[in-house]
XYZ file of C-alpha atoms in Angstrom:
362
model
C -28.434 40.390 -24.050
C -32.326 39.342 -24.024
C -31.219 36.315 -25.502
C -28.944 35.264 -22.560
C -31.264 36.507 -20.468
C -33.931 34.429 -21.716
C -31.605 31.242 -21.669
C -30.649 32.135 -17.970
C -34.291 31.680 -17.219
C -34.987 28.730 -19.208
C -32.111 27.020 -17.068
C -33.825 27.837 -13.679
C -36.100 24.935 -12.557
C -39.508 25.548 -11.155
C -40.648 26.419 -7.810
C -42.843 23.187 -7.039
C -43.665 23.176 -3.179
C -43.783 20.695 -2.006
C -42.203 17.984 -4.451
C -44.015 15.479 -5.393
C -44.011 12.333 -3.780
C -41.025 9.807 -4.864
C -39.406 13.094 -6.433
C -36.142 12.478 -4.900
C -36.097 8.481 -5.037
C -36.511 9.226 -8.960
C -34.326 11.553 -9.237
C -31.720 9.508 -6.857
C -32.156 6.251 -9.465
C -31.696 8.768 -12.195
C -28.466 9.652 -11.607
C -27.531 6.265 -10.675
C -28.696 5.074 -14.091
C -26.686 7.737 -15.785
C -23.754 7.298 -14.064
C -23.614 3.782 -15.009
C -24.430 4.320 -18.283
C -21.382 6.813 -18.524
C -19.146 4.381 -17.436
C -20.172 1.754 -19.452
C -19.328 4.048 -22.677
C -16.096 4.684 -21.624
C -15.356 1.145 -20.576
C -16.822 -0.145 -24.546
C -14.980 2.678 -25.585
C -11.708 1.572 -24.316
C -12.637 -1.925 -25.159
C -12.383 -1.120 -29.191
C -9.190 1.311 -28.500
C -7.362 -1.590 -27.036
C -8.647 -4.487 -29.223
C -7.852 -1.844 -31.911
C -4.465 -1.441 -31.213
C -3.546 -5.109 -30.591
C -4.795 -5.681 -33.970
C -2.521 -2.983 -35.418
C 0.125 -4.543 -33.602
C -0.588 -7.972 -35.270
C -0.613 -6.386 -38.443
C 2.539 -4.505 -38.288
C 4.341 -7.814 -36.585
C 2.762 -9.696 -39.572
C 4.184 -7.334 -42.444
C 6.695 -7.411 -40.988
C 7.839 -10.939 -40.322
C 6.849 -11.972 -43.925
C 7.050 -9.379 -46.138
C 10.752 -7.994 -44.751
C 9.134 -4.670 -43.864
C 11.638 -2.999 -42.416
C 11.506 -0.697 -39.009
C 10.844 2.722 -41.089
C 7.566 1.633 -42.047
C 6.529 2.689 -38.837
C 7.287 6.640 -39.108
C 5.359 6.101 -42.696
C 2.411 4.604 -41.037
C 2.339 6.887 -38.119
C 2.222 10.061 -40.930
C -0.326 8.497 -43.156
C -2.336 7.736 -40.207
C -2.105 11.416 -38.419
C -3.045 12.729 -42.579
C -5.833 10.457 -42.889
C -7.361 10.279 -38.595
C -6.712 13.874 -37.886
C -8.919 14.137 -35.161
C -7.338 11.054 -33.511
C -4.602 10.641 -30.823
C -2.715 7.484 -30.545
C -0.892 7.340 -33.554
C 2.791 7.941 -32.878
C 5.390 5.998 -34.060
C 5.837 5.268 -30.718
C 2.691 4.296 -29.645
C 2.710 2.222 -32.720
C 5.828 0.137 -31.119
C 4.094 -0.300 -28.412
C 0.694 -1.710 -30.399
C 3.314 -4.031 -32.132
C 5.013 -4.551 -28.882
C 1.871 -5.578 -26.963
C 0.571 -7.997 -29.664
C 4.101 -9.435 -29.513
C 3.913 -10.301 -25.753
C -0.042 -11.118 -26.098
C -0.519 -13.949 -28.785
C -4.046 -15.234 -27.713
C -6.909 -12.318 -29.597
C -9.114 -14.716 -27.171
C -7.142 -13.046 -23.923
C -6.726 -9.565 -25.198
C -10.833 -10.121 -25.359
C -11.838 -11.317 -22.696
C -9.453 -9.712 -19.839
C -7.005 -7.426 -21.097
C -9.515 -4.915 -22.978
C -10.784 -4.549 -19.551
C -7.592 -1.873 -18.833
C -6.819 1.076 -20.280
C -4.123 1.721 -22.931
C -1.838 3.262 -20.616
C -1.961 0.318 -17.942
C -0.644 -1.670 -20.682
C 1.976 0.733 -21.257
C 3.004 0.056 -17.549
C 2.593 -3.632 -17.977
C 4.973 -3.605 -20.735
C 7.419 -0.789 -19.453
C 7.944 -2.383 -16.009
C 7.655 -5.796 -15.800
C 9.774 -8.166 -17.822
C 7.743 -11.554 -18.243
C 4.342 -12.556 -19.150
C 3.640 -14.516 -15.662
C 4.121 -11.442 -13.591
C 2.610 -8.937 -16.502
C -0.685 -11.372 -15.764
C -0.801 -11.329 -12.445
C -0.737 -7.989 -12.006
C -3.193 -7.108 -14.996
C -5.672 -9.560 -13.205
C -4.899 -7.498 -9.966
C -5.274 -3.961 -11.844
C -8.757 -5.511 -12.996
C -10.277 -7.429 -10.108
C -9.190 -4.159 -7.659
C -10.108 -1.144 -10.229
C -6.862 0.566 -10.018
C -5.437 3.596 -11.216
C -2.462 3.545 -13.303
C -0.611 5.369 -10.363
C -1.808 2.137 -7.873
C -0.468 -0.393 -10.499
C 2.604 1.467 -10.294
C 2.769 1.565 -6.760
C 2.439 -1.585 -6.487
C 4.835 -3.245 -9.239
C 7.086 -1.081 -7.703
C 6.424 -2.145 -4.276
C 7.108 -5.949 -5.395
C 3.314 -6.803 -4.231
C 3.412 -10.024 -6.238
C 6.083 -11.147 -4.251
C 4.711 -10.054 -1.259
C 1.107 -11.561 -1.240
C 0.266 -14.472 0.783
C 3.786 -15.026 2.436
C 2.983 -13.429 6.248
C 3.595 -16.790 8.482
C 0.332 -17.900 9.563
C -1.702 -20.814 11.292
C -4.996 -20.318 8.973
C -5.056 -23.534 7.048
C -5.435 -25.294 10.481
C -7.952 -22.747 12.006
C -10.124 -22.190 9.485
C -11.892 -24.131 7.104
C -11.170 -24.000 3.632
C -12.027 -21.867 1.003
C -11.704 -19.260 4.007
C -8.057 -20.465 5.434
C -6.745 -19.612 1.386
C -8.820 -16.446 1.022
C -7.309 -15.428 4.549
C -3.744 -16.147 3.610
C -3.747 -14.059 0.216
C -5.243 -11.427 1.936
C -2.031 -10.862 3.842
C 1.427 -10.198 2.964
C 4.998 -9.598 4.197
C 6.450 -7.934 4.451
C 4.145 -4.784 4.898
C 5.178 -1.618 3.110
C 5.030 1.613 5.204
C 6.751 4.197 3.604
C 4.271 6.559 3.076
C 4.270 7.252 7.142
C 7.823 9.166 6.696
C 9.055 7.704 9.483
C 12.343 6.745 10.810
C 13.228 3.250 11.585
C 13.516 4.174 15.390
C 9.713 4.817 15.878
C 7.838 3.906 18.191
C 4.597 1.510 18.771
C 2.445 4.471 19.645
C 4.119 6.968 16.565
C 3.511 4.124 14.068
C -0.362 3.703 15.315
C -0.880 7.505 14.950
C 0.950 8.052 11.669
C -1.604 4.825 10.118
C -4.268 6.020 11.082
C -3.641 9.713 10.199
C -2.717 7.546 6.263
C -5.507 5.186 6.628
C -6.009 5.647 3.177
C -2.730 4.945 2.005
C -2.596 2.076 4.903
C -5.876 0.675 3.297
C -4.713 0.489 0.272
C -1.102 -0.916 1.599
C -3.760 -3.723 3.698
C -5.122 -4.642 0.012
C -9.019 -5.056 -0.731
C -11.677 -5.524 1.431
C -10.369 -4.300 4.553
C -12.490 -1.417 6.287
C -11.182 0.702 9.421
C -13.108 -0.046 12.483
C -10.577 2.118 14.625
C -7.743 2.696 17.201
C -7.531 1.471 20.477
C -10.527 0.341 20.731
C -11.559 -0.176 23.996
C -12.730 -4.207 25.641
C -13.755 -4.732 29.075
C -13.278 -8.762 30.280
C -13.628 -9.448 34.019
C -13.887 -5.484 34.714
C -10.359 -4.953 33.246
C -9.901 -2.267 30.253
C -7.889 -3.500 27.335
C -6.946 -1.664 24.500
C -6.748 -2.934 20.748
C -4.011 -1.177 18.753
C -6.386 -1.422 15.508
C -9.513 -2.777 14.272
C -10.640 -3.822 10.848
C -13.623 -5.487 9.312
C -12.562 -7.852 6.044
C -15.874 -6.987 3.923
C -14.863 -10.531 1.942
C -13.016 -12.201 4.492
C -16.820 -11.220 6.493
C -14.983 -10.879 9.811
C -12.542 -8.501 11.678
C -9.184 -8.317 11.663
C -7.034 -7.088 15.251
C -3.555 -5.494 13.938
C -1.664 -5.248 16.752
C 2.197 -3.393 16.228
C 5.408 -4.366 17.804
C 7.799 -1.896 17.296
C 10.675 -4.725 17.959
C 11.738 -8.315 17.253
C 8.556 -10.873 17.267
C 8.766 -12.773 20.695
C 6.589 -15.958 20.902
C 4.491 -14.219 23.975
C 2.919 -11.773 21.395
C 0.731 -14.998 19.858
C -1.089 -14.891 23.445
C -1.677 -11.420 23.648
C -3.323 -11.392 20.463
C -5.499 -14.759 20.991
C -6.647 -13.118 24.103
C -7.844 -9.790 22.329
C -9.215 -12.433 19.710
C -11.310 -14.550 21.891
C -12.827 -10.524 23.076
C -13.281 -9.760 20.048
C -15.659 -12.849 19.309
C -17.691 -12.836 22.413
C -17.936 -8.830 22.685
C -18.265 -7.601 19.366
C -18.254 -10.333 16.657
C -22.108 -10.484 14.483
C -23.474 -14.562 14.905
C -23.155 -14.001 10.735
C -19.218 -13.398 10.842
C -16.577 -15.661 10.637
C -14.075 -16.515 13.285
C -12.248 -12.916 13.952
C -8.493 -12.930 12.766
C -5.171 -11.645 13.900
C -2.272 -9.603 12.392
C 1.537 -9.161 14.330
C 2.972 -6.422 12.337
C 6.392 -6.314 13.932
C 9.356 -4.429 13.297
C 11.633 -8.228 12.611
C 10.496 -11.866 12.811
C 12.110 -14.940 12.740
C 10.143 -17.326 10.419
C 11.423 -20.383 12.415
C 10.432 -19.201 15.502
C 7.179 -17.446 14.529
C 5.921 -20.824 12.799
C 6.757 -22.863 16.463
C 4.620 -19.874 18.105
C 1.812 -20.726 16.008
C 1.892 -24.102 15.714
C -0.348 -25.159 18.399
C -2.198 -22.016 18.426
C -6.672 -22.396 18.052
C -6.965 -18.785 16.728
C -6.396 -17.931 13.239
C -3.101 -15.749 13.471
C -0.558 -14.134 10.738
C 2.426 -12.482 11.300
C 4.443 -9.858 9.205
C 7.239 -7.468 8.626
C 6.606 -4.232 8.072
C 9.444 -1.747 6.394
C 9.629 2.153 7.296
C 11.524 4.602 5.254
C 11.521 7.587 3.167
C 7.743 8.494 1.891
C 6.773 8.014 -1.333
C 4.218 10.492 -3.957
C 1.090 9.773 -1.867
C -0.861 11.066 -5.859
C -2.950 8.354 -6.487
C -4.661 8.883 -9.726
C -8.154 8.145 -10.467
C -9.626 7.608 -14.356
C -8.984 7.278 -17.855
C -5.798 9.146 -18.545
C -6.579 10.952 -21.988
C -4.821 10.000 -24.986
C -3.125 13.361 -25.192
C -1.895 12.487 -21.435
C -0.446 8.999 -22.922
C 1.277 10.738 -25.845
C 2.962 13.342 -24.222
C 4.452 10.686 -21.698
C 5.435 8.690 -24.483
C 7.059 11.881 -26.024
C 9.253 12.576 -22.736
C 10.758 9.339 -23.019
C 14.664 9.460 -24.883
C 15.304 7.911 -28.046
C 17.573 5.188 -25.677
C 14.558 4.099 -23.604
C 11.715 3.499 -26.472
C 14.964 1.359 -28.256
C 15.159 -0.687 -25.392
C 11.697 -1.037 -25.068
C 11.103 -1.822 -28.470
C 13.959 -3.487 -30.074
C-alpha cells in the first residue's frame, strides 16, 4: 500500500507558480515532436510488413512456378511459420494467398518501394478484393496515398465509382483560367456528385438538400474531395443595396480560391449560368483576398443535359462547372481512422467462405 502510495506521488508534477517562461511553447513543440516521431514508427513499421510480405509472395510464386510446388505448401508454410513466429500475426494461409496474390499483380520491387509500402496491409487487401485491374488498383492506391485515407474511405470510394467520376462535371475552365489552374480545377470536380449519406428522397427540395449538407458537412467534404473548406450557408452579399443569398460557400485551400455551390433541385436550365456569374463577380469584388485566384462556380442540379449545359457555358468569362448529384438510401456514415491491427486483418480474412478466398486466389 506505501508502495502505491509512494508511486501515486511520484506521478504528481510539481507546483511551480508561475511557469517558467517558454514553458508551454516547449512543452507545445514537445508533443509535436513526439507525435511525429510516433507516426513515423508506425509508417517504417508498415513499410517492412508490406515489403515483407511482397517478398514472401515472390517467393512462394517462385517455388512455385519452377519447382511444381503445389497449392498445399501453403497450409505447411503457414504452420511452420505460426511454430517458429509465435508472437506474430499475419501468417495465415490466407494471408499468405494474398502475399502471393499481391506480388502476382505487383511485378516491379521498385513500385512496391517507392509507393505502395506507403499503405497499409489491409488497403491492399481492398485493392486486391475490389478492383479487378492494375490501372484502376493504381489510381486509387495513389488516391488512398496522396489523400491519407482510411481503409473505410477507400472503400467508400471504390464503391462509389470515384475514378469514374473525377474530372467529368461539364465545365468552361480550360478557357477561363490559365493553365496548370484550369486542369487542377477540373479534377477537383466530378459528376455526378454522390449524396446518399443525406437519406433523402429524390423529391427534396433546394432548401432540404442545403440543410441536410450542411448538417453532413463532413461527409459532404469528403464527397467534395480534398482541399475544399466550408465557408458557410447562405451567405449573405449586398450589390447596389440589394441582399443576395449564396446557397454555399467554400474556400479550395489548393485550388487558393472559393468555390459558390449553388443547388437546383430540377433539370439544369441555361439561365442558372447567369445567376451564378453574377454571385461570382460578388464574390470577387466583396470578399475575394488580392492573393486568390479567380473565384469558381459549381451547379449541382438534380439532371443536366451535357449538350445543352456545354452551349450555356460556351461563351461564359467565369470559370463554371456543372454536375449531377444522386440522392438515395444512406450509407454507414463509420469512417475509420488508423492502422487496423493485424489481429483486425486476420479475423476479416477468417469471416470470409472457403468460395470467396478461391475466387480470390485461384
Amino acid at each position: 500500500m506505501m508502495e502505491q502510495d509512494k508511486n501515486k506521488l511520484d506521478d504528481t508534477p510539481v507546483a511551480l507558480t508561475p511557469l517558467p517562461a517558454g514553458y508551454q511553447d516547449w512543452l507545445a513543440s514537445l508533443k509535436t515532436r513526439i507525435h511525429t516521431a510516433q507516426q513515423r514508427a508506425t509508417l517504417a513499421v508498415n513499410r517492412e510488413l508490406v515489403l515483407l510480405y511482397w517478398q514472401i509472395g515472390q517467393e512462394i510464386l517462385t517455388r512455385q512456378s519452377t519447382q511444381g510446388w503445389g497449392a498445399k505448401v501453403i497450409d505447411h508454410l503457414a504452420h511452420d511459420l505460426r511454430v517458429a513466429f509465435p508472437e506474430m500475426k499475419g501468417f495465415s494461409p490466407r494471408n499468405l494467398k494474398y502475399m502471393r496474390t499481391f506480388a502476382q499483380n505487383w511485378g516491379s520491387s521498385e513500385f512496391v518501394q517507392e509507393v505502395l509500402a506507403q499503405l497499409p496491409w489491409y488497403h491492399h487487401i481492398t485493392l486486391l478484393d475490389k478492383l479487378k485491374t492494375q490501372a484502376t488498383r493504381e489510381w486509387y492506391a495513389q488516391q488512398a496515398i496522396t489523400h491519407n485515407w482510411s481503409r473505410n474511405v477507400l472503400v467508400m470510394q471504390i464503391e462509389t465509382n470515384l475514378m469514374d467520376r473525377s474530372g467529368k462535371a461539364v465545365n468552361n475552365f480550360a478557357q477561363c483560367l490559365p493553365a496548370p489552374q484550369s486542369d487542377l480545377a477540373r479534377e477537383s470536380l466530378k459528376d455526378p456528385y454522390r449524396l446518399d449519406f443525406l437519406g433523402l428522397g429524390q423529391d427534396a427540395q433546394e432548401r432540404a438538400v442545403e440543410a441536410a449538407l450542411v448538417e453532413h458537412i463532413t461527409q459532404f467534404l469528403l464527397e467534395l474531395g480534398a482541399g475544399f473548406a466550408f465557408v458557410g450557408k447562405q451567405v449573405h452579399v449586398v450589390v447596389g443595396g440589394e441582399d443576395f443569398y449564396l446557397d454555399l460557400l467554400f474556400y479550395h485551400l489548393k485550388l487558393r480560391c472559393y468555390v459558390v455551390v449553388e443547388l437546383k433541385a430540377g433539370d439544369f436550365k441555361p439561365e442558372h449560368t447567369g445567376q451564378i456569374s453574377f454571385y461570382l463577380s460578388a464574390v470577387d469584388s466583396l470578399l475575394k483576398h488580392p492573393d486568390d485566384q479567380p473565384s469558381i462556380g459549381l451547379l449541382l442540379c438534380k439532371n443536366h443535359n451535357r449538350i445543352v449545359a456545354e452551349y450555356a457555358l460556351r461563351d461564359s468569362h467565369k470559370p463554371i462547372g456543372i454536375a449531377q448529384y444522386q440522392l438515395g438510401d444512406a450509407i454507414p456514415s463509420e469512417l475509420k481512422i488508423g492502422l487496423p491491427t493485424i489481429e483486425q486483418i486476420e479475423q476479416e480474412l477468417s469471416n470470409k467462405t472457403p468460395s470467396q478466398d478461391k475466387a480470390n486466389h485461384d
